[in-house]
């Protein structure tokens, strides 16, 4: 017991004593620990049941997949728009990297094309990083 | 962190059951105290503390070692209790504590009319009744202070609030309690 008398306990000893004696939480015991592990065992059983049900697992994977794709798509779109906005600045660099002007000129919106290429690359990289390509194969998509 | 250093080896071995067992032995009572100080019901506190440990078990595989395990447990326990209290239409906001900085001499406890019932019986007080009259934030700090062997530092860590805030709340909470029982003390 670390309790050291302070002003309050000196001025109101009876109240202080009553607070110390009567404020009691439940006690942690073996039964508590057993109940926690029983809850965990129930969760494990539920997880095993879900894992054994291919339909449920597939539905869960599909949802996660769609969310991840939407997420990455949004990022790719923003990246594309940024590239497009920055194209006037980037164009000289693209030219100096011996990008065929005839090729660039053949596309009406070369900035947009480059942006979309970069966005597609970003998306593929994102899918690869998120290991979604494996999911795609696994889901038969 | 030092205290839980031995658990890191268990975590590396992914022996989450052993980590949880150790956490329960070290911090189980504290988690129960924290839950009880918030919900003030023995069986509900037990239930919520158990739920908190299950949540800890679920979170252990993602534990990155940056925070102390005890702090993580206290956060999980607090959030579990707050969520339950919200469901029951009760709220506890420690943020509101700082807003109460100027109400040191605020209105006396609402249980003033019940003083007789809260007052001495066999030379003691009905603490439950007295605490019922305190605002929730004061009540939580006062309860946890006495549950944690009167350690202000422990209370601050468990509630994740500054030490001075705990001291201030404790002072005001006990002052309010004293104001209620003072007539009884004089009479006796």
Short mmCIF file of C-alpha atoms in Angstrom, two decimals:
data_model
loop_
_atom_site.label_atom_id
_atom_site.label_comp_id
_atom_site.label_asym_id
_atom_site.label_seq_id
_atom_site.Cartn_x
_atom_site.Cartn_y
_atom_site.Cartn_z
CA UNK A 1 0.00 0.00 0.00
CA UNK A 2 1.57 3.23 -1.17
CA UNK A 3 -1.01 5.36 0.58
CA UNK A 4 0.55 8.33 2.27
CA UNK A 5 -1.58 10.80 4.18
CA UNK A 6 -2.31 13.94 2.22
CA UNK A 7 -4.28 17.04 3.16
CA UNK A 8 -7.55 15.36 2.35
CA UNK A 9 -6.91 12.26 4.42
CA UNK A 10 -5.78 14.39 7.34
CA UNK A 11 -8.82 16.65 7.17
CA UNK A 12 -11.35 13.91 6.46
CA UNK A 13 -9.90 10.71 7.91
CA UNK A 14 -13.23 8.88 8.15
CA UNK A 15 -14.23 9.64 4.58
CA UNK A 16 -10.78 8.80 3.29
CA UNK A 17 -10.84 5.48 5.15
CA UNK A 18 -14.32 4.70 3.83
CA UNK A 19 -13.20 5.39 0.27
CA UNK A 20 -10.17 3.14 0.67
CA UNK A 21 -12.24 0.38 2.25
CA UNK A 22 -15.29 0.49 0.03
CA UNK A 23 -14.06 1.28 -3.48
CA UNK A 24 -13.36 -2.25 -4.64
CA UNK A 25 -13.21 -3.66 -8.14
CA UNK A 26 -13.74 -7.35 -8.93
CA UNK A 27 -10.70 -9.53 -8.35
CA UNK A 28 -8.70 -11.01 -11.17
CA UNK A 29 -8.44 -14.75 -10.69
CA UNK A 30 -7.96 -18.01 -12.52
CA UNK A 31 -11.60 -18.12 -13.56
CA UNK A 32 -11.17 -14.76 -15.27
CA UNK A 33 -8.22 -16.06 -17.29
CA UNK A 34 -10.10 -19.24 -18.18
CA UNK A 35 -13.04 -17.23 -19.44
CA UNK A 36 -10.78 -15.08 -21.62
CA UNK A 37 -9.23 -18.17 -23.20
CA UNK A 38 -12.69 -19.71 -23.63
CA UNK A 39 -13.73 -16.62 -25.58
CA UNK A 40 -10.59 -16.89 -27.70
CA UNK A 41 -11.26 -20.58 -28.35
CA UNK A 42 -14.78 -19.67 -29.48
CA UNK A 43 -13.33 -17.07 -31.85
CA UNK A 44 -10.83 -19.57 -33.23
CA UNK A 45 -13.64 -22.06 -33.83
CA UNK A 46 -15.65 -19.39 -35.64
CA UNK A 47 -12.65 -18.44 -37.79
CA UNK A 48 -12.05 -22.09 -38.62
CA UNK A 49 -15.71 -22.48 -39.56
CA UNK A 50 -15.56 -19.47 -41.87
CA UNK A 51 -12.29 -20.67 -43.39
CA UNK A 52 -13.86 -24.05 -44.06
CA UNK A 53 -16.71 -22.41 -45.92
CA UNK A 54 -15.30 -21.45 -49.36
CA UNK A 55 -18.28 -19.27 -50.24
CA UNK A 56 -17.87 -17.05 -47.20
CA UNK A 57 -14.11 -16.80 -47.65
CA UNK A 58 -14.52 -15.95 -51.32
CA UNK A 59 -17.08 -13.26 -50.57
CA UNK A 60 -14.77 -11.74 -48.00
CA UNK A 61 -11.83 -11.80 -50.39
CA UNK A 62 -13.88 -10.29 -53.19
CA UNK A 63 -14.99 -7.41 -50.97
CA UNK A 64 -11.43 -6.72 -49.88
CA UNK A 65 -10.24 -6.97 -53.46
CA UNK A 66 -12.81 -4.53 -54.79
CA UNK A 67 -12.06 -2.06 -52.01
CA UNK A 68 -8.32 -2.27 -52.66
CA UNK A 69 -8.82 -1.82 -56.39
CA UNK A 70 -11.05 1.20 -55.85
CA UNK A 71 -8.46 2.62 -53.49
CA UNK A 72 -5.62 2.11 -55.91
CA UNK A 73 -7.73 3.38 -58.80
CA UNK A 74 -8.37 6.61 -56.93
CA UNK A 75 -4.65 7.02 -56.29
CA UNK A 76 -3.85 6.30 -59.93
CA UNK A 77 -6.44 8.82 -61.09
CA UNK A 78 -4.96 11.54 -58.89
CA UNK A 79 -1.46 10.65 -60.08
CA UNK A 80 -2.66 10.85 -63.70
CA UNK A 81 -4.29 14.22 -63.18
CA UNK A 82 -1.15 15.57 -61.54
CA UNK A 83 0.99 14.34 -64.41
CA UNK A 84 -1.37 15.87 -66.90
CA UNK A 85 -1.27 19.20 -65.11
CA UNK A 86 2.51 19.07 -65.01
CA UNK A 87 2.88 18.03 -68.62
CA UNK A 88 3.90 21.50 -69.98
CA UNK A 89 6.88 21.35 -67.63
CA UNK A 90 7.66 17.71 -68.31
CA UNK A 91 7.38 17.90 -72.11
CA UNK A 92 10.94 19.22 -72.70
CA UNK A 93 12.33 16.43 -70.54
CA UNK A 94 10.33 13.86 -72.47
CA UNK A 95 11.71 15.31 -75.71
CA UNK A 96 15.27 15.24 -74.41
CA UNK A 97 14.80 11.58 -73.55
CA UNK A 98 14.53 11.11 -77.34
CA UNK A 99 10.84 10.45 -77.28
CA UNK A 100 9.86 10.40 -80.95
CA UNK A 101 7.99 13.62 -81.64
CA UNK A 102 6.15 11.91 -84.45
CA UNK A 103 4.86 9.36 -81.96
CA UNK A 104 3.89 12.03 -79.52
CA UNK A 105 2.35 14.08 -82.23
CA UNK A 106 0.34 11.17 -83.50
CA UNK A 107 -1.59 11.08 -80.27
CA UNK A 108 -4.00 13.96 -79.88
CA UNK A 109 -3.39 14.32 -76.16
CA UNK A 110 0.08 13.05 -75.60
CA UNK A 111 0.11 14.36 -72.02
CA UNK A 112 -2.97 12.39 -71.25
CA UNK A 113 -1.50 9.27 -72.86
CA UNK A 114 1.66 9.54 -70.81
CA UNK A 115 -0.39 10.18 -67.69
CA UNK A 116 -2.52 7.13 -68.32
CA UNK A 117 0.56 5.00 -68.94
CA UNK A 118 2.08 6.19 -65.69
CA UNK A 119 -1.21 5.62 -63.90
CA UNK A 120 -1.48 2.08 -65.30
CA UNK A 121 2.09 1.38 -64.20
CA UNK A 122 1.29 2.74 -60.74
CA UNK A 123 -1.82 0.58 -60.59
CA UNK A 124 0.08 -2.54 -61.63
CA UNK A 125 2.78 -1.78 -59.09
CA UNK A 126 0.14 -1.18 -56.42
CA UNK A 127 -1.58 -4.47 -57.25
CA UNK A 128 1.75 -6.23 -57.11
CA UNK A 129 2.61 -4.62 -53.76
CA UNK A 130 -0.78 -5.49 -52.33
CA UNK A 131 -0.30 -9.02 -53.63
CA UNK A 132 -3.57 -8.67 -55.43
CA UNK A 133 -2.34 -10.33 -58.58
CA UNK A 134 -2.24 -13.58 -56.65
CA UNK A 135 -5.73 -12.90 -55.44
CA UNK A 136 -6.89 -12.26 -58.96
CA UNK A 137 -5.58 -15.66 -60.02
CA UNK A 138 -6.98 -17.28 -56.87
CA UNK A 139 -10.41 -15.80 -57.44
CA UNK A 140 -10.42 -16.68 -61.08
CA UNK A 141 -11.03 -13.07 -62.04
CA UNK B 1 8.77 -1.00 -22.10
CA UNK B 2 11.52 -2.48 -19.93
CA UNK B 3 8.99 -4.37 -17.89
CA UNK B 4 7.58 -6.10 -20.94
CA UNK B 5 10.92 -6.70 -22.63
CA UNK B 6 10.69 -10.41 -21.90
CA UNK B 7 7.41 -10.56 -23.78
CA UNK B 8 9.04 -9.40 -27.01
CA UNK B 9 10.78 -12.77 -27.37
CA UNK B 10 7.40 -14.49 -27.02
CA UNK B 11 5.96 -12.13 -29.59
CA UNK B 12 8.77 -12.91 -32.01
CA UNK B 13 7.94 -16.59 -31.59
CA UNK B 14 4.30 -15.68 -32.21
CA UNK B 15 3.31 -17.29 -28.95
CA UNK B 16 0.38 -14.94 -28.49
CA UNK B 17 -1.36 -17.11 -25.90
CA UNK B 18 1.70 -16.93 -23.66
CA UNK B 19 1.92 -13.15 -24.14
CA UNK B 20 -1.74 -12.79 -23.25
CA UNK B 21 -1.34 -14.98 -20.18
CA UNK B 22 1.56 -12.83 -19.00
CA UNK B 23 -0.38 -9.66 -19.69
CA UNK B 24 -3.29 -10.93 -17.65
CA UNK B 25 -1.03 -11.77 -14.74
CA UNK B 26 0.67 -8.37 -14.84
CA UNK B 27 -2.12 -6.05 -15.82
CA UNK B 28 -5.31 -8.04 -15.37
CA UNK B 29 -6.23 -6.40 -12.09
CA UNK B 30 -5.42 -2.96 -13.47
CA UNK B 31 -7.63 -3.56 -16.50
CA UNK B 32 -10.41 -4.64 -14.15
CA UNK B 33 -9.89 -1.56 -11.97
CA UNK B 34 -10.00 0.69 -15.01
CA UNK B 35 -13.14 -0.97 -16.36
CA UNK B 36 -14.81 -0.84 -12.95
CA UNK B 37 -13.95 2.84 -12.48
CA UNK B 38 -15.74 3.53 -15.74
CA UNK B 39 -18.81 1.29 -15.58
CA UNK B 40 -19.14 0.85 -11.80
CA UNK B 41 -20.69 -2.57 -12.07
CA UNK B 42 -18.76 -5.66 -11.06
CA UNK B 43 -20.08 -8.15 -13.61
CA UNK B 44 -20.06 -5.65 -16.47
CA UNK B 45 -16.49 -4.61 -15.59
CA UNK B 46 -15.42 -8.25 -15.66
CA UNK B 47 -17.12 -8.82 -18.97
CA UNK B 48 -15.59 -5.72 -20.58
CA UNK B 49 -12.12 -6.48 -19.22
CA UNK B 50 -12.36 -9.96 -20.74
CA UNK B 51 -13.46 -8.49 -24.06
CA UNK B 52 -10.50 -6.11 -23.88
CA UNK B 53 -8.07 -9.00 -23.44
CA UNK B 54 -9.61 -10.82 -26.39
CA UNK B 55 -9.14 -7.65 -28.46
CA UNK B 56 -5.54 -7.49 -27.27
CA UNK B 57 -5.04 -11.07 -28.41
CA UNK B 58 -6.40 -10.12 -31.82
CA UNK B 59 -4.12 -7.08 -31.99
CA UNK B 60 -0.91 -8.82 -30.89
CA UNK B 61 0.07 -10.07 -34.38
CA UNK B 62 0.05 -6.44 -35.57
CA UNK B 63 1.94 -5.09 -32.54
CA UNK B 64 4.96 -3.12 -33.76
CA UNK B 65 6.67 -2.59 -30.39
CA UNK B 66 6.38 1.19 -30.45
CA UNK B 67 3.90 1.59 -27.61
CA UNK B 68 4.03 -0.14 -24.27
CA UNK B 69 1.84 -3.20 -24.10
CA UNK B 70 0.28 -1.91 -20.89
CA UNK B 71 -0.62 1.41 -22.56
CA UNK B 72 -2.14 -0.48 -25.44
CA UNK B 73 -4.20 -2.58 -23.03
CA UNK B 74 -5.43 0.50 -21.16
CA UNK B 75 -6.43 2.15 -24.44
CA UNK B 76 -8.30 -0.95 -25.58
CA UNK B 77 -10.02 -1.24 -22.20
CA UNK B 78 -11.02 2.43 -22.13
CA UNK B 79 -12.41 2.27 -25.66
CA UNK B 80 -14.29 -0.94 -24.96
CA UNK B 81 -15.89 0.62 -21.88
CA UNK B 82 -16.67 3.89 -23.64
CA UNK B 83 -18.30 2.02 -26.47
CA UNK B 84 -20.44 0.05 -24.01
CA UNK B 85 -21.36 3.20 -22.09
CA UNK B 86 -22.37 4.91 -25.31
CA UNK B 87 -24.60 1.97 -26.12
CA UNK B 88 -26.20 2.42 -22.73
CA UNK B 89 -26.59 6.15 -23.21
CA UNK B 90 -23.93 7.10 -20.69
CA UNK B 91 -20.89 9.11 -21.64
CA UNK B 92 -17.54 9.67 -20.00
CA UNK B 93 -15.36 12.34 -21.49
CA UNK B 94 -12.06 13.16 -19.92
CA UNK B 95 -11.78 15.98 -22.46
CA UNK B 96 -14.51 17.70 -20.55
CA UNK B 97 -12.27 17.77 -17.54
CA UNK B 98 -10.21 20.68 -18.73
CA UNK B 99 -13.38 22.61 -19.50
CA UNK B 100 -14.24 22.34 -15.83
CA UNK B 101 -11.14 24.27 -14.79
CA UNK B 102 -13.13 27.17 -13.47
CA UNK B 103 -15.80 25.33 -11.61
CA UNK B 104 -13.77 24.56 -8.55
CA UNK B 105 -16.46 26.01 -6.36
CA UNK B 106 -19.26 24.69 -8.47
CA UNK B 107 -22.63 23.77 -7.12
CA UNK B 108 -22.59 21.16 -4.41
CA UNK B 109 -23.43 17.57 -5.09
CA UNK B 110 -26.86 16.84 -6.31
CA UNK B 111 -27.31 14.29 -3.58
CA UNK B 112 -27.42 16.91 -0.86
CA UNK B 113 -30.96 15.83 -0.03
CA UNK B 114 -29.77 12.27 0.38
CA UNK B 115 -27.08 13.08 2.89
CA UNK B 116 -28.80 11.02 5.53
CA UNK B 117 -28.72 7.97 3.31
CA UNK B 118 -25.15 8.56 2.18
CA UNK B 119 -24.01 9.40 5.63
CA UNK B 120 -22.63 7.32 8.38
CA UNK B 121 -23.93 3.94 9.22
CA UNK B 122 -21.89 2.14 11.81
CA UNK B 123 -19.35 4.93 11.71
CA UNK B 124 -18.82 4.71 8.00
CA UNK B 125 -20.15 6.23 4.80
CA UNK B 126 -22.09 4.78 1.94
CA UNK B 127 -19.36 5.50 -0.53
CA UNK B 128 -21.34 4.11 -3.44
CA UNK B 129 -24.06 6.64 -2.82
CA UNK B 130 -21.60 9.47 -2.32
CA UNK B 131 -19.81 8.67 -5.55
CA UNK B 132 -23.12 8.44 -7.40
CA UNK B 133 -23.55 12.13 -6.76
CA UNK B 134 -20.30 13.10 -8.43
CA UNK B 135 -20.01 14.05 -12.09
CA UNK B 136 -18.78 11.06 -14.07
CA UNK B 137 -15.26 12.36 -14.73
CA UNK B 138 -14.61 13.18 -11.07
CA UNK B 139 -16.09 9.87 -10.00
CA UNK B 140 -13.86 7.92 -12.35
CA UNK B 141 -10.68 9.62 -11.16
CA UNK B 142 -11.58 9.36 -7.48
CA UNK B 143 -12.51 5.66 -7.85
CA UNK B 144 -9.39 4.78 -9.80
CA UNK B 145 -7.21 6.69 -7.37
CA UNK B 146 -8.40 4.52 -4.48
CA UNK B 147 -8.34 1.34 -6.57
CA UNK B 148 -4.75 2.04 -7.57
CA UNK B 149 -3.41 2.44 -4.05
CA UNK B 150 -3.67 6.22 -4.24
CA UNK B 151 -1.12 6.56 -7.03
CA UNK B 152 -1.85 9.66 -9.08
CA UNK B 153 0.86 8.68 -11.57
CA UNK B 154 -0.76 5.30 -12.19
CA UNK B 155 -4.17 6.92 -12.71
CA UNK B 156 -2.70 9.41 -15.20
CA UNK B 157 -1.06 6.59 -17.16
CA UNK B 158 -4.17 4.45 -17.18
CA UNK B 159 -6.44 7.27 -18.29
CA UNK B 160 -3.80 8.72 -20.61
CA UNK B 161 -4.29 12.23 -19.26
CA UNK B 162 -1.72 14.68 -17.85
CA UNK B 163 -0.75 14.27 -14.23
CA UNK B 164 -1.95 17.75 -13.33
CA UNK B 165 -5.36 17.03 -14.79
CA UNK B 166 -5.69 13.98 -12.57
CA UNK B 167 -4.54 15.95 -9.52
CA UNK B 168 -7.00 18.70 -10.29
CA UNK B 169 -9.91 16.30 -10.80
CA UNK B 170 -9.05 14.36 -7.71
CA UNK B 171 -8.87 17.53 -5.65
CA UNK B 172 -12.22 18.77 -6.89
CA UNK B 173 -13.91 15.41 -6.63
CA UNK B 174 -12.81 14.86 -3.06
CA UNK B 175 -13.63 18.45 -2.18
CA UNK B 176 -17.18 17.87 -3.34
CA UNK B 177 -17.44 14.68 -1.35
CA UNK B 178 -16.10 16.44 1.72
CA UNK B 179 -18.66 19.21 1.29
CA UNK B 180 -21.43 16.64 1.44
CA UNK B 181 -20.21 14.81 4.49
CA UNK B 182 -19.02 17.87 6.42
CA UNK B 183 -22.39 18.46 8.17
CA UNK B 184 -22.38 14.83 9.27
CA UNK B 185 -18.83 15.04 10.57
CA UNK B 186 -19.70 18.13 12.55
CA UNK B 187 -22.81 16.53 13.94
CA UNK B 188 -20.90 13.50 15.07
#
